[in-house]
Structures are given as C-alpha cells and as structure tokens.
XYZ file of C-alpha atoms in Angstrom:
346
model
C -0.123 0.056 0.050
C 2.645 2.011 1.090
C 4.705 1.438 -1.921
C 2.161 1.831 -4.352
C 1.275 5.241 -3.203
C 4.507 6.335 -3.290
C 5.025 4.990 -6.959
C 1.841 7.332 -7.795
C 2.885 10.067 -6.369
C 6.405 9.912 -8.709
C 4.311 9.301 -11.181
C 1.962 12.543 -10.732
C 5.414 14.489 -10.183
C 7.259 13.510 -12.866
C 3.752 14.219 -15.439
C 3.483 17.474 -13.542
C 7.037 18.630 -14.319
C 6.747 17.245 -18.127
C 2.881 19.086 -18.556
C 4.397 22.894 -16.950
C 3.807 25.410 -19.041
C 7.967 26.107 -20.346
C 8.925 29.639 -20.759
C 8.044 30.840 -16.764
C 5.013 33.227 -16.186
C 2.944 33.967 -18.974
C 1.782 37.334 -20.299
C -2.052 38.046 -19.416
C -4.268 36.264 -22.309
C -7.072 38.651 -22.290
C -4.573 41.947 -23.269
C -3.058 39.474 -26.201
C -6.349 38.895 -27.626
C -7.172 42.741 -27.717
C -3.391 43.599 -28.727
C -3.408 41.849 -31.634
C -6.919 42.237 -32.068
C -7.915 38.130 -32.335
C -8.201 35.124 -30.908
C -6.005 32.313 -31.966
C -8.541 28.981 -30.696
C -7.876 25.544 -31.296
C -10.336 23.390 -32.992
C -10.204 19.708 -34.566
C -12.190 17.923 -37.142
C -14.993 16.876 -35.111
C -17.228 15.818 -37.998
C -20.346 18.271 -39.192
C -22.302 20.341 -36.714
C -19.128 19.878 -33.638
C -16.229 21.790 -36.014
C -15.505 21.365 -39.993
C -14.672 23.091 -42.785
C -17.435 23.797 -45.044
C -16.977 24.112 -49.185
C -16.445 27.472 -49.124
C -13.152 26.999 -46.413
C -14.654 28.182 -43.416
C -14.819 26.627 -39.844
C -18.491 25.500 -38.668
C -19.848 23.855 -35.698
C -20.841 23.978 -31.966
C -17.079 24.105 -30.991
C -16.614 27.016 -33.705
C -18.905 28.779 -31.981
C -17.642 28.566 -28.864
C -14.695 30.334 -30.609
C -16.661 33.304 -31.781
C -18.744 33.970 -28.360
C -15.056 34.153 -26.728
C -13.956 36.396 -29.407
C -17.201 38.544 -29.667
C -16.853 39.582 -25.796
C -12.405 39.957 -25.734
C -12.085 40.962 -29.133
C -15.369 42.721 -30.042
C -16.788 40.741 -33.379
C -16.986 37.147 -33.441
C -15.379 36.854 -36.381
C -12.122 37.729 -35.129
C -11.374 34.394 -34.586
C -7.745 32.801 -35.975
C -8.441 28.860 -35.661
C -5.823 26.635 -35.207
C -6.372 22.160 -35.783
C -5.645 20.272 -33.325
C -5.727 16.309 -32.858
C -5.731 13.966 -29.705
C -1.736 14.073 -29.779
C -0.921 17.666 -29.730
C -4.324 19.148 -28.449
C -2.855 19.556 -24.505
C 1.180 20.742 -26.123
C -0.328 23.743 -28.227
C -2.294 25.129 -25.493
C 0.535 24.831 -22.846
C 2.648 25.886 -25.436
C 0.942 29.100 -26.011
C 0.342 28.599 -29.754
C -3.349 28.998 -28.940
C -5.160 31.347 -26.167
C -8.267 28.541 -25.839
C -8.906 25.422 -26.946
C -12.582 24.326 -28.057
C -13.403 20.674 -28.971
C -14.370 17.445 -27.429
C -12.069 16.548 -24.904
C -13.150 15.235 -21.586
C -12.753 16.892 -18.339
C -10.687 14.462 -15.908
C -8.870 14.227 -12.845
C -5.649 13.076 -14.309
C -5.677 15.879 -17.036
C -7.310 18.614 -14.254
C -4.581 18.021 -11.912
C -1.582 16.716 -13.942
C -1.440 17.695 -17.406
C -1.119 21.354 -17.157
C -4.266 22.590 -17.914
C -7.775 23.854 -16.679
C -11.097 22.961 -17.398
C -13.247 26.066 -16.752
C -16.498 24.431 -17.639
C -18.682 21.827 -18.961
C -19.994 22.983 -22.218
C -21.521 19.648 -24.174
C -22.985 16.441 -21.682
C -21.804 13.126 -23.930
C -21.647 9.388 -23.166
C -19.534 6.983 -25.185
C -21.162 5.110 -27.767
C -20.399 2.491 -30.908
C -21.462 2.702 -34.288
C -21.820 -0.437 -36.155
C -22.330 -1.584 -39.798
C -26.295 -1.879 -40.445
C -25.390 -5.082 -42.689
C -24.274 -6.877 -39.422
C -27.945 -6.657 -37.982
C -26.664 -5.428 -34.805
C -29.239 -3.502 -32.556
C -27.410 -3.512 -29.171
C -23.612 -4.490 -28.472
C -24.810 -7.590 -26.757
C -25.786 -8.727 -30.348
C -21.922 -8.449 -31.396
C -20.280 -11.995 -31.639
C -17.370 -13.038 -29.334
C -14.452 -10.884 -30.379
C -15.784 -8.570 -32.853
C -13.234 -6.215 -33.113
C -13.750 -2.123 -32.448
C -11.362 0.915 -33.800
C -10.207 3.387 -30.730
C -8.024 6.003 -31.033
C -5.070 5.581 -28.870
C -3.959 8.235 -25.576
C -7.773 8.881 -25.122
C -10.036 8.580 -22.556
C -12.419 6.855 -25.239
C -9.414 3.972 -24.858
C -9.097 4.036 -21.163
C -12.893 3.926 -20.868
C -13.609 0.775 -23.352
C -10.590 -1.283 -21.402
C -12.453 -0.047 -18.055
C -15.987 -1.081 -19.284
C -14.624 -4.756 -21.030
C -12.961 -5.167 -17.366
C -16.672 -4.728 -15.216
C -18.367 -6.732 -17.951
C -16.587 -9.685 -18.713
C -17.471 -9.151 -22.531
C -14.134 -9.168 -25.143
C -13.810 -7.043 -28.265
C -10.237 -7.512 -30.107
C -9.291 -3.634 -29.574
C -7.597 -2.079 -32.679
C -5.625 1.521 -31.186
C -5.301 3.920 -34.325
C -3.189 7.141 -33.923
C -5.785 9.255 -35.082
C -9.739 10.078 -35.622
C -9.377 10.648 -39.428
C -7.431 6.839 -39.584
C -10.142 4.894 -37.133
C -12.595 6.167 -39.291
C -11.450 5.188 -42.346
C -10.565 1.816 -40.689
C -13.962 1.321 -39.879
C -15.644 2.356 -43.158
C -13.371 -0.411 -45.016
C -14.609 -2.786 -42.595
C -11.299 -3.369 -41.267
C -13.089 -3.005 -37.756
C -16.075 -4.296 -36.764
C -17.516 -0.930 -34.879
C -15.752 2.569 -34.068
C -16.434 3.821 -30.711
C -16.678 7.876 -29.295
C -18.213 10.548 -28.080
C -22.131 9.342 -29.041
C -22.412 13.096 -30.188
C -19.383 12.771 -32.198
C -20.625 9.763 -33.805
C -23.837 11.584 -35.446
C -21.327 13.958 -36.806
C -18.998 11.568 -38.143
C -21.725 9.580 -39.538
C -22.947 12.506 -41.838
C -19.507 14.254 -42.722
C -17.895 10.731 -43.533
C -19.798 7.844 -43.738
C -19.748 7.290 -47.810
C -23.686 6.107 -47.129
C -25.277 7.325 -44.038
C -28.259 4.727 -43.752
C -25.464 2.113 -44.111
C -24.488 2.680 -40.566
C -26.122 2.102 -36.930
C -25.298 4.540 -33.696
C -25.464 1.784 -30.961
C -28.013 3.046 -28.098
C -25.863 1.966 -25.067
C -23.379 4.618 -23.488
C -20.533 3.586 -21.368
C -18.985 6.637 -19.802
C -20.050 10.210 -18.672
C -18.037 12.576 -21.086
C -18.238 16.179 -19.856
C -16.947 18.166 -22.541
C -14.962 21.561 -22.020
C -12.986 24.397 -23.290
C -9.357 24.216 -21.215
C -6.887 26.725 -20.651
C -3.797 27.414 -18.798
C -3.760 26.748 -15.338
C -1.702 30.310 -14.588
C -4.216 32.498 -15.497
C -7.328 32.797 -13.227
C -9.033 36.401 -15.363
C -9.064 34.197 -18.494
C -10.958 30.839 -16.987
C -13.281 33.020 -15.375
C -13.511 34.849 -18.545
C -13.586 31.835 -20.517
C -16.301 30.163 -17.865
C -18.856 32.718 -17.956
C -18.853 33.814 -21.654
C -20.459 30.357 -22.169
C -22.689 30.317 -18.285
C -23.769 33.702 -20.919
C -25.204 32.014 -23.234
C -27.136 29.542 -21.198
C -28.529 32.279 -18.864
C -29.354 33.669 -22.201
C -31.827 30.859 -22.763
C -32.869 30.680 -19.638
C -34.241 34.278 -19.860
C -35.497 33.919 -22.306
C -32.931 36.464 -24.553
C -32.249 35.378 -28.099
C -30.207 37.076 -30.539
C -33.034 38.780 -32.298
C -34.622 40.003 -28.930
C -31.618 41.166 -27.059
C -31.385 44.883 -28.777
C -35.309 45.174 -27.565
C -34.450 43.968 -23.833
C -31.846 45.852 -23.457
C -34.252 48.763 -23.563
C -37.150 47.356 -22.362
C -36.475 44.655 -20.140
C -37.767 45.035 -16.500
C -36.185 42.128 -15.287
C -33.187 43.256 -13.485
C -30.644 40.415 -14.217
C -32.002 40.454 -17.827
C -30.749 44.457 -17.875
C -27.166 43.357 -15.955
C -26.954 40.791 -18.122
C -26.844 43.142 -21.133
C -25.092 45.937 -20.489
C -28.028 47.971 -20.021
C -26.958 48.987 -16.336
C -24.014 49.122 -15.120
C -21.075 46.200 -13.919
C -20.906 42.878 -15.383
C -18.298 43.332 -16.905
C -15.816 45.193 -14.031
C -14.701 41.692 -12.854
C -13.384 40.402 -15.598
C -11.761 43.401 -16.863
C -14.727 43.555 -19.457
C -16.881 46.621 -20.461
C -20.104 45.985 -20.098
C -21.435 44.859 -23.410
C -19.408 42.376 -23.847
C -22.391 39.680 -23.187
C -25.136 41.821 -25.161
C -22.148 41.074 -28.148
C -22.073 37.214 -27.194
C -25.801 37.075 -27.763
C -26.200 39.286 -30.459
C -23.273 37.917 -33.142
C -23.794 34.264 -32.058
C -26.844 33.691 -30.098
C -28.126 31.915 -27.133
C -27.179 28.255 -26.299
C -29.979 27.176 -27.363
C -29.386 28.655 -30.590
C -26.178 27.598 -30.650
C -27.098 23.998 -29.946
C -30.037 23.785 -32.193
C -28.194 25.162 -35.026
C -25.529 22.839 -35.444
C -26.535 19.664 -33.180
C -30.182 20.093 -32.734
C -33.684 20.784 -33.912
C -32.614 22.833 -36.920
C -29.267 20.668 -38.016
C -29.369 17.843 -40.061
C -28.053 15.521 -37.266
C -31.487 16.509 -34.955
C -30.129 15.405 -32.004
C -32.188 15.851 -28.892
C -31.156 18.238 -26.582
C -31.147 15.526 -23.414
C -28.762 16.158 -21.082
C -27.845 19.317 -22.444
C -31.083 20.760 -22.087
C -31.438 23.339 -19.146
C -32.215 22.356 -15.705
C -35.890 23.368 -16.002
C -36.273 20.604 -18.633
C -34.784 18.167 -16.943
C -31.309 18.898 -18.353
C -27.875 19.428 -16.868
C -26.945 23.127 -17.957
C -27.621 25.883 -15.096
C -26.313 28.816 -14.796
C -25.544 30.644 -11.404
C -26.785 33.882 -10.691
C -24.964 37.372 -11.724
C -25.534 38.669 -8.196
C -25.634 42.633 -7.890
C-alpha cells in the first residue's frame, strides 16, 4: 500500500513536471487577444455540427461558435478568430506552449488531466457519453448482439480507449481492440470494414456519420453509453482571469436562454426589460464586466452575434440541424437537463 502510494506520487510529480507550461510566467491572455485583435482558438475536425471546414473553407460547428462567442466578448467581434487545427496528439501541448489562447473541442474533463496535464477546464459545454457505431449489414441493434471477439477501432491516447478497457473489465465482454493514432485513421479503418465497430462520444458519432460515412444509412449508432463524458474548453492554469472569462462567456449563453433572450430580441430587451438580471446581463445597468476586466456590453455582443445556448445547440446539433440530436442532458435544468447558470449577483 505504501509503495503503491509512493509510486503514484512519483508518477504524478513526473507528469506535472513534463506538463508544466514552458517559458515561466505568461502574459495576460486577455490583453494579448486585445492587442492583436484576434483570438487564437484551437479546434479539431470533429465532424459536421461540431467542427468542420465547409465547402468555402470556413470552420463551422458548435465548437467553432464557442470560439466566436469568446472572440465577441474579448476582441469585440465574433469573426475575430484565428482557428488552429488540433488533434488528439497535440491538443494539450499546443495550448501549454502558447500557440493558442484556448482549445474548444471534445476533450473530456478528468482528474488526471485537470491535476497533472498543465491545463484547466473552466466549464462543461456538452454532456455526452461514449457509444458505438456499427455496420447496419451486420444486423446489430445492441452491443449484446455482437459475436465474441468483435473488433473495435479506437483512438490511442484518449479517455475513449481507457473507458473501453475499464468497461470490458467490469462487464466481462471481450472485444478485439484496434488502436489507431488519429480520428481520420480510425474512421477510415471502420468505414473500410477493417473493424466491426468504431467508438467515440455519441454526439461525435452522429457528426462523423453525417460528414464522413460513404452512405449514412449503412451505419447504425447503438443505444448503449458506457461512460460519462463532460466536454469542455481548455485553458492554461496560470491565469485566473482568463479562466473566469472563458467560463462566464459560456454561462452567459445559458443564462440568456433561461431568461428568454435571443440574438433577435436582445436589442429590444436591453432597452425595455424590467428584470434586473436581464438588464445586468445585457449591459443596460453597469457592473457585469468589471470583475472580468471587460466592458459591460461583452455579453450583449456574445448573444447578438452568436446566440444563446439553445440557438447555438439547435443550429449545429439539434432540431434546426441535419443531425437532429435531442437536447437530453444538454437541456436547461428547468427542462430536465444539466445546464445551469449561477446568478450574476449585484
């Protein structure tokens, strides 16, 4: 027991040393963004609805709009974003090294990452769970329909692989794991029938099926979820103000939805609303920006230029999108979901 504890302590210390940001104390990221007039936002090609480049060469998707919301708050306009493509291998290093100001993609918040990777998770913007996609021709409706020894393509160096290993240990079910270095490689192997299943976050499976599948109807997403996947933005751990800004930009979109504020009606509500919290959020009364080092119109810009949380979700993932994913856990607390914005205070 003592030796195990000591070994764990040594491992943690080594990881912390390796993961620590290089170059000593960093400059204030908010000031960097303001000076260059541009937010450098790391995103990965996660699939249609999440983050993908369209036919005209522009990034689109839920994670992309999270970048745009932050740019609206800090740089003044939602289009003041430089998108830097990341992947499962470089997403942590590219942030620690200062190549980006924030990473907005489907990274799961875990204790190990939070405590030893030299990164912080300010908030959860998508609640998800790990699932599986199968070839419809196999006639598989559930995981239990699969034969013993079925093969699963899974991305290396991810919580997805660890979750699958843990799940097999708990259930006694045995799959043949085929680890692949990248999302593109794993999807290519799956769609070319080199494995029976591909596993990832369920929202991502819907997105990848829409974007990458040769024929969407040839593939079925199975109903089981084998893990909790709280997905959130990542920032460096050495700047509390930037941490708070990233968190509250997202929470402002949630509070706007709670209060019925949309991109269309926000200008009118700023002038006419009687609800004190609505007036504070929209900058009609002073103070909402002071503690963050922002002006009082930052949330107004986020909402009018990008939308409230429901508008962003529905536009890319929900009812107004080709994916048509139900809000579920990503609904507001008063509708049975998990999203909840703390009060602004006064």
